[in-house]
mmCIF file with all atom_site columns, C-alpha atoms in Angstrom:
data_model
loop_
_atom_site.group_PDB
_atom_site.id
_atom_site.type_symbol
_atom_site.label_atom_id
_atom_site.label_alt_id
_atom_site.label_comp_id
_atom_site.label_asym_id
_atom_site.label_entity_id
_atom_site.label_seq_id
_atom_site.pdbx_PDB_ins_code
_atom_site.Cartn_x
_atom_site.Cartn_y
_atom_site.Cartn_z
_atom_site.occupancy
_atom_site.B_iso_or_equiv
_atom_site.pdbx_formal_charge
_atom_site.auth_seq_id
_atom_site.auth_comp_id
_atom_site.auth_asym_id
_atom_site.auth_atom_id
_atom_site.pdbx_PDB_model_num
ATOM 1   C CA . MET A 1 1   ? -29.062 15.655  -3.957  1.00 0.00 ? 11  MET A CA 1
ATOM 2   C CA . ASP A 1 2   ? -26.834 14.310  -1.226  1.00 0.00 ? 12  ASP A CA 1
ATOM 3   C CA . LYS A 1 3   ? -23.104 13.937  -1.961  1.00 0.00 ? 13  LYS A CA 1
ATOM 4   C CA . ALA A 1 4   ? -23.006 10.749  0.125   1.00 0.00 ? 14  ALA A CA 1
ATOM 5   C CA . PHE A 1 5   ? -23.207 7.419   -1.679  1.00 0.00 ? 15  PHE A CA 1
ATOM 6   C CA . SER A 1 6   ? -24.723 4.273   -0.241  1.00 0.00 ? 16  SER A CA 1
ATOM 7   C CA . ASP A 1 7   ? -22.902 0.993   -0.929  1.00 0.00 ? 17  ASP A CA 1
ATOM 8   C CA . ASP A 1 8   ? -25.916 -0.397  -2.762  1.00 0.00 ? 18  ASP A CA 1
ATOM 9   C CA . GLU A 1 9   ? -26.540 2.627   -4.986  1.00 0.00 ? 19  GLU A CA 1
ATOM 10  C CA . LEU A 1 10  ? -25.977 1.806   -8.654  1.00 0.00 ? 20  LEU A CA 1
ATOM 11  C CA . LEU A 1 11  ? -23.803 3.797   -11.035 1.00 0.00 ? 21  LEU A CA 1
ATOM 12  C CA . TYR A 1 12  ? -24.528 3.568   -14.779 1.00 0.00 ? 22  TYR A CA 1
ATOM 13  C CA . ARG A 1 13  ? -22.204 4.008   -17.747 1.00 0.00 ? 23  ARG A CA 1
ATOM 14  C CA . ALA A 1 14  ? -23.035 4.176   -21.436 1.00 0.00 ? 24  ALA A CA 1
ATOM 15  C CA . VAL A 1 15  ? -20.670 2.105   -23.586 1.00 0.00 ? 25  VAL A CA 1
ATOM 16  C CA . TYR A 1 16  ? -20.491 2.279   -27.371 1.00 0.00 ? 26  TYR A CA 1
ATOM 17  C CA . PRO A 1 17  ? -21.988 -0.884  -28.917 1.00 0.00 ? 27  PRO A CA 1
ATOM 18  C CA . PRO A 1 18  ? -19.671 -3.611  -30.291 1.00 0.00 ? 28  PRO A CA 1
ATOM 19  C CA . GLU A 1 19  ? -20.459 -2.689  -33.892 1.00 0.00 ? 29  GLU A CA 1
ATOM 20  C CA . HIS A 1 20  ? -19.155 0.841   -33.221 1.00 0.00 ? 30  HIS A CA 1
ATOM 21  C CA . THR A 1 21  ? -16.135 0.135   -30.999 1.00 0.00 ? 31  THR A CA 1
ATOM 22  C CA . SER A 1 22  ? -15.255 -3.527  -30.591 1.00 0.00 ? 32  SER A CA 1
ATOM 23  C CA . MET A 1 23  ? -12.421 -2.852  -28.124 1.00 0.00 ? 33  MET A CA 1
ATOM 24  C CA . PHE A 1 24  ? -15.021 -2.235  -25.412 1.00 0.00 ? 34  PHE A CA 1
ATOM 25  C CA . TRP A 1 25  ? -16.503 -5.730  -25.733 1.00 0.00 ? 35  TRP A CA 1
ATOM 26  C CA . LYS A 1 26  ? -15.329 -9.305  -25.331 1.00 0.00 ? 36  LYS A CA 1
ATOM 27  C CA . ASP A 1 27  ? -16.383 -12.127 -27.644 1.00 0.00 ? 37  ASP A CA 1
ATOM 28  C CA . ASN A 1 28  ? -18.734 -13.473 -24.961 1.00 0.00 ? 38  ASN A CA 1
ATOM 29  C CA . GLY A 1 29  ? -20.717 -10.203 -25.003 1.00 0.00 ? 39  GLY A CA 1
ATOM 30  C CA . HIS A 1 30  ? -19.371 -8.890  -21.707 1.00 0.00 ? 40  HIS A CA 1
ATOM 31  C CA . VAL A 1 31  ? -17.777 -5.474  -21.418 1.00 0.00 ? 41  VAL A CA 1
ATOM 32  C CA . SER A 1 32  ? -13.985 -5.162  -21.393 1.00 0.00 ? 42  SER A CA 1
ATOM 33  C CA . SER A 1 33  ? -11.935 -3.094  -18.973 1.00 0.00 ? 43  SER A CA 1
ATOM 34  C CA . ALA A 1 34  ? -11.219 -0.630  -21.819 1.00 0.00 ? 44  ALA A CA 1
ATOM 35  C CA . ALA A 1 35  ? -14.765 0.714   -21.368 1.00 0.00 ? 45  ALA A CA 1
ATOM 36  C CA . PHE A 1 36  ? -13.727 1.961   -17.922 1.00 0.00 ? 46  PHE A CA 1
ATOM 37  C CA . LEU A 1 37  ? -10.755 4.031   -19.078 1.00 0.00 ? 47  LEU A CA 1
ATOM 38  C CA . ASP A 1 38  ? -11.234 7.795   -18.981 1.00 0.00 ? 48  ASP A CA 1
ATOM 39  C CA . LYS A 1 39  ? -8.302  10.076  -18.227 1.00 0.00 ? 49  LYS A CA 1
ATOM 40  C CA . LYS A 1 40  ? -10.615 12.773  -16.842 1.00 0.00 ? 50  LYS A CA 1
ATOM 41  C CA . GLY A 1 41  ? -12.369 10.374  -14.465 1.00 0.00 ? 51  GLY A CA 1
ATOM 42  C CA . LEU A 1 42  ? -14.903 7.707   -15.348 1.00 0.00 ? 52  LEU A CA 1
ATOM 43  C CA . SER A 1 43  ? -18.107 9.517   -16.236 1.00 0.00 ? 53  SER A CA 1
ATOM 44  C CA . VAL A 1 44  ? -21.237 7.788   -14.898 1.00 0.00 ? 54  VAL A CA 1
ATOM 45  C CA . GLU A 1 45  ? -24.797 8.585   -13.927 1.00 0.00 ? 55  GLU A CA 1
ATOM 46  C CA . ARG A 1 46  ? -25.789 7.842   -10.374 1.00 0.00 ? 56  ARG A CA 1
ATOM 47  C CA . GLY A 1 47  ? -28.917 5.799   -10.020 1.00 0.00 ? 57  GLY A CA 1
ATOM 48  C CA . ASN A 1 48  ? -30.167 7.506   -6.871  1.00 0.00 ? 58  ASN A CA 1
ATOM 49  C CA . PHE A 1 49  ? -32.380 4.421   -6.433  1.00 0.00 ? 59  PHE A CA 1
ATOM 50  C CA . ARG A 1 50  ? -34.466 5.221   -9.515  1.00 0.00 ? 60  ARG A CA 1
ATOM 51  C CA . PRO A 1 51  ? -35.908 2.289   -11.510 1.00 0.00 ? 61  PRO A CA 1
ATOM 52  C CA . ASN A 1 52  ? -33.568 1.013   -14.249 1.00 0.00 ? 62  ASN A CA 1
ATOM 53  C CA . GLU A 1 53  ? -36.090 1.962   -16.924 1.00 0.00 ? 63  GLU A CA 1
ATOM 54  C CA . THR A 1 54  ? -36.092 5.586   -15.754 1.00 0.00 ? 64  THR A CA 1
ATOM 55  C CA . VAL A 1 55  ? -32.289 5.759   -15.753 1.00 0.00 ? 65  VAL A CA 1
ATOM 56  C CA . PHE A 1 56  ? -32.097 4.132   -19.211 1.00 0.00 ? 66  PHE A CA 1
ATOM 57  C CA . SER A 1 57  ? -34.689 6.511   -20.628 1.00 0.00 ? 67  SER A CA 1
ATOM 58  C CA . ASP A 1 58  ? -32.845 9.556   -19.283 1.00 0.00 ? 68  ASP A CA 1
ATOM 59  C CA . MET A 1 59  ? -29.446 8.324   -20.499 1.00 0.00 ? 69  MET A CA 1
ATOM 60  C CA . LYS A 1 60  ? -30.640 7.412   -23.987 1.00 0.00 ? 70  LYS A CA 1
ATOM 61  C CA . LYS A 1 61  ? -31.590 11.042  -24.562 1.00 0.00 ? 71  LYS A CA 1
ATOM 62  C CA . PHE A 1 62  ? -27.860 11.865  -24.640 1.00 0.00 ? 72  PHE A CA 1
ATOM 63  C CA . PHE A 1 63  ? -25.929 8.618   -25.170 1.00 0.00 ? 73  PHE A CA 1
ATOM 64  C CA . THR A 1 64  ? -25.908 5.771   -27.648 1.00 0.00 ? 74  THR A CA 1
ATOM 65  C CA . GLY A 1 65  ? -24.888 2.209   -27.010 1.00 0.00 ? 75  GLY A CA 1
ATOM 66  C CA . ARG A 1 66  ? -25.373 -0.239  -24.208 1.00 0.00 ? 76  ARG A CA 1
ATOM 67  C CA . ILE A 1 67  ? -25.573 0.594   -20.548 1.00 0.00 ? 77  ILE A CA 1
ATOM 68  C CA . VAL A 1 68  ? -23.673 -1.111  -17.752 1.00 0.00 ? 78  VAL A CA 1
ATOM 69  C CA . SER A 1 69  ? -24.153 -0.664  -14.033 1.00 0.00 ? 79  SER A CA 1
ATOM 70  C CA . PHE A 1 70  ? -22.180 -1.410  -10.914 1.00 0.00 ? 80  PHE A CA 1
ATOM 71  C CA . ALA A 1 71  ? -22.748 -0.796  -7.235  1.00 0.00 ? 81  ALA A CA 1
ATOM 72  C CA . VAL A 1 72  ? -20.866 1.857   -5.304  1.00 0.00 ? 82  VAL A CA 1
ATOM 73  C CA . LYS A 1 73  ? -19.547 -0.918  -3.067  1.00 0.00 ? 83  LYS A CA 1
ATOM 74  C CA . LEU A 1 74  ? -17.534 -2.314  -5.990  1.00 0.00 ? 84  LEU A CA 1
ATOM 75  C CA . CYS A 1 75  ? -15.756 1.050   -6.249  1.00 0.00 ? 85  CYS A CA 1
ATOM 76  C CA . ARG A 1 76  ? -15.018 0.984   -2.549  1.00 0.00 ? 86  ARG A CA 1
ATOM 77  C CA . ASP A 1 77  ? -13.747 -2.600  -2.835  1.00 0.00 ? 87  ASP A CA 1
ATOM 78  C CA . VAL A 1 78  ? -10.934 -1.322  -5.088  1.00 0.00 ? 88  VAL A CA 1
ATOM 79  C CA . GLU A 1 79  ? -10.493 1.990   -3.225  1.00 0.00 ? 89  GLU A CA 1
ATOM 80  C CA . ALA A 1 80  ? -11.790 4.074   -6.124  1.00 0.00 ? 90  ALA A CA 1
ATOM 81  C CA . PHE A 1 81  ? -12.970 7.567   -5.226  1.00 0.00 ? 91  PHE A CA 1
ATOM 82  C CA . ILE A 1 82  ? -16.493 8.682   -6.194  1.00 0.00 ? 92  ILE A CA 1
ATOM 83  C CA . VAL A 1 83  ? -17.132 12.359  -6.943  1.00 0.00 ? 93  VAL A CA 1
ATOM 84  C CA . TYR A 1 84  ? -20.651 13.724  -7.349  1.00 0.00 ? 94  TYR A CA 1
ATOM 85  C CA . LYS A 1 85  ? -20.325 16.280  -10.208 1.00 0.00 ? 95  LYS A CA 1
ATOM 86  C CA . PRO A 1 86  ? -23.714 17.418  -11.489 1.00 0.00 ? 96  PRO A CA 1
ATOM 87  C CA . THR A 1 87  ? -23.743 19.207  -14.841 1.00 0.00 ? 97  THR A CA 1
ATOM 88  C CA . ARG A 1 88  ? -26.248 21.353  -16.714 1.00 0.00 ? 98  ARG A CA 1
ATOM 89  C CA . ARG A 1 89  ? -27.183 18.223  -18.661 1.00 0.00 ? 99  ARG A CA 1
ATOM 90  C CA . SER A 1 90  ? -27.641 15.959  -15.650 1.00 0.00 ? 100 SER A CA 1
ATOM 91  C CA . ILE A 1 91  ? -28.064 16.377  -11.913 1.00 0.00 ? 101 ILE A CA 1
ATOM 92  C CA . PHE A 1 92  ? -27.041 12.700  -11.660 1.00 0.00 ? 102 PHE A CA 1
ATOM 93  C CA . HIS A 1 93  ? -23.606 13.055  -13.304 1.00 0.00 ? 103 HIS A CA 1
ATOM 94  C CA . THR A 1 94  ? -20.823 11.550  -11.217 1.00 0.00 ? 104 THR A CA 1
ATOM 95  C CA . GLU A 1 95  ? -17.202 10.541  -11.758 1.00 0.00 ? 105 GLU A CA 1
ATOM 96  C CA . VAL A 1 96  ? -15.255 7.568   -10.483 1.00 0.00 ? 106 VAL A CA 1
ATOM 97  C CA . HIS A 1 97  ? -11.560 8.316   -9.926  1.00 0.00 ? 107 HIS A CA 1
ATOM 98  C CA . GLY A 1 98  ? -8.643  6.012   -9.213  1.00 0.00 ? 108 GLY A CA 1
ATOM 99  C CA . ASN A 1 99  ? -8.054  7.830   -5.923  1.00 0.00 ? 109 ASN A CA 1
ATOM 100 C CA . LYS A 1 100 ? -8.273  11.343  -4.451  1.00 0.00 ? 110 LYS A CA 1
ATOM 101 C CA . LYS A 1 101 ? -5.227  12.531  -6.392  1.00 0.00 ? 111 LYS A CA 1
ATOM 102 C CA . GLN A 1 102 ? -5.536  10.648  -9.700  1.00 0.00 ? 112 GLN A CA 1
ATOM 103 C CA . ALA A 1 103 ? -8.598  10.700  -11.964 1.00 0.00 ? 113 ALA A CA 1
ATOM 104 C CA . VAL A 1 104 ? -7.808  7.669   -14.114 1.00 0.00 ? 114 VAL A CA 1
ATOM 105 C CA . LEU A 1 105 ? -8.677  4.237   -12.746 1.00 0.00 ? 115 LEU A CA 1
ATOM 106 C CA . SER A 1 106 ? -5.805  1.760   -12.524 1.00 0.00 ? 116 SER A CA 1
ATOM 107 C CA . PRO A 1 107 ? -5.827  -1.328  -14.776 1.00 0.00 ? 117 PRO A CA 1
ATOM 108 C CA . SER A 1 108 ? -6.796  -3.535  -11.818 1.00 0.00 ? 118 SER A CA 1
ATOM 109 C CA . GLN A 1 109 ? -9.651  -1.211  -10.818 1.00 0.00 ? 119 GLN A CA 1
ATOM 110 C CA . ARG A 1 110 ? -10.972 -1.178  -14.393 1.00 0.00 ? 120 ARG A CA 1
ATOM 111 C CA . ARG A 1 111 ? -10.708 -4.952  -14.662 1.00 0.00 ? 121 ARG A CA 1
ATOM 112 C CA . TYR A 1 112 ? -12.575 -5.463  -11.359 1.00 0.00 ? 122 TYR A CA 1
ATOM 113 C CA . LEU A 1 113 ? -15.433 -3.184  -12.397 1.00 0.00 ? 123 LEU A CA 1
ATOM 114 C CA . ALA A 1 114 ? -15.663 -4.825  -15.822 1.00 0.00 ? 124 ALA A CA 1
ATOM 115 C CA . LEU A 1 115 ? -15.809 -8.314  -14.325 1.00 0.00 ? 125 LEU A CA 1
ATOM 116 C CA . ASN A 1 116 ? -18.476 -7.343  -11.794 1.00 0.00 ? 126 ASN A CA 1
ATOM 117 C CA . CYS A 1 117 ? -20.769 -4.981  -13.671 1.00 0.00 ? 127 CYS A CA 1
ATOM 118 C CA . GLU A 1 118 ? -24.196 -5.747  -15.071 1.00 0.00 ? 128 GLU A CA 1
ATOM 119 C CA . VAL A 1 119 ? -24.633 -5.357  -18.834 1.00 0.00 ? 129 VAL A CA 1
ATOM 120 C CA . TYR A 1 120 ? -27.976 -4.245  -20.287 1.00 0.00 ? 130 TYR A CA 1
ATOM 121 C CA . THR A 1 121 ? -28.940 -4.367  -23.948 1.00 0.00 ? 131 THR A CA 1
#
């Protein structure tokens, strides 16, 4: 798989459901910026232009909860750095870092992604 990311490629993240961890969800049902905090780099699955249903099916084999997605362009809008990091579990595993030197996303980067992501049930 190519290490290059197109602006319109989607990245997907599993988020614990509200009944498990309420801090990841707002009262209106939208995800909070806390769901985008990971000190090792935000772990996501790259869509690689697969149908949503295929991505969801693959992710639900390993993750519980709801799935959110956001386009690579949103990461570039906030100057986040995307690192393709396949694992034994998934050739689609990727991380979103705050920048080239810092893995954690800044509060403003997390807030922007949370406000602009798509939430699936």
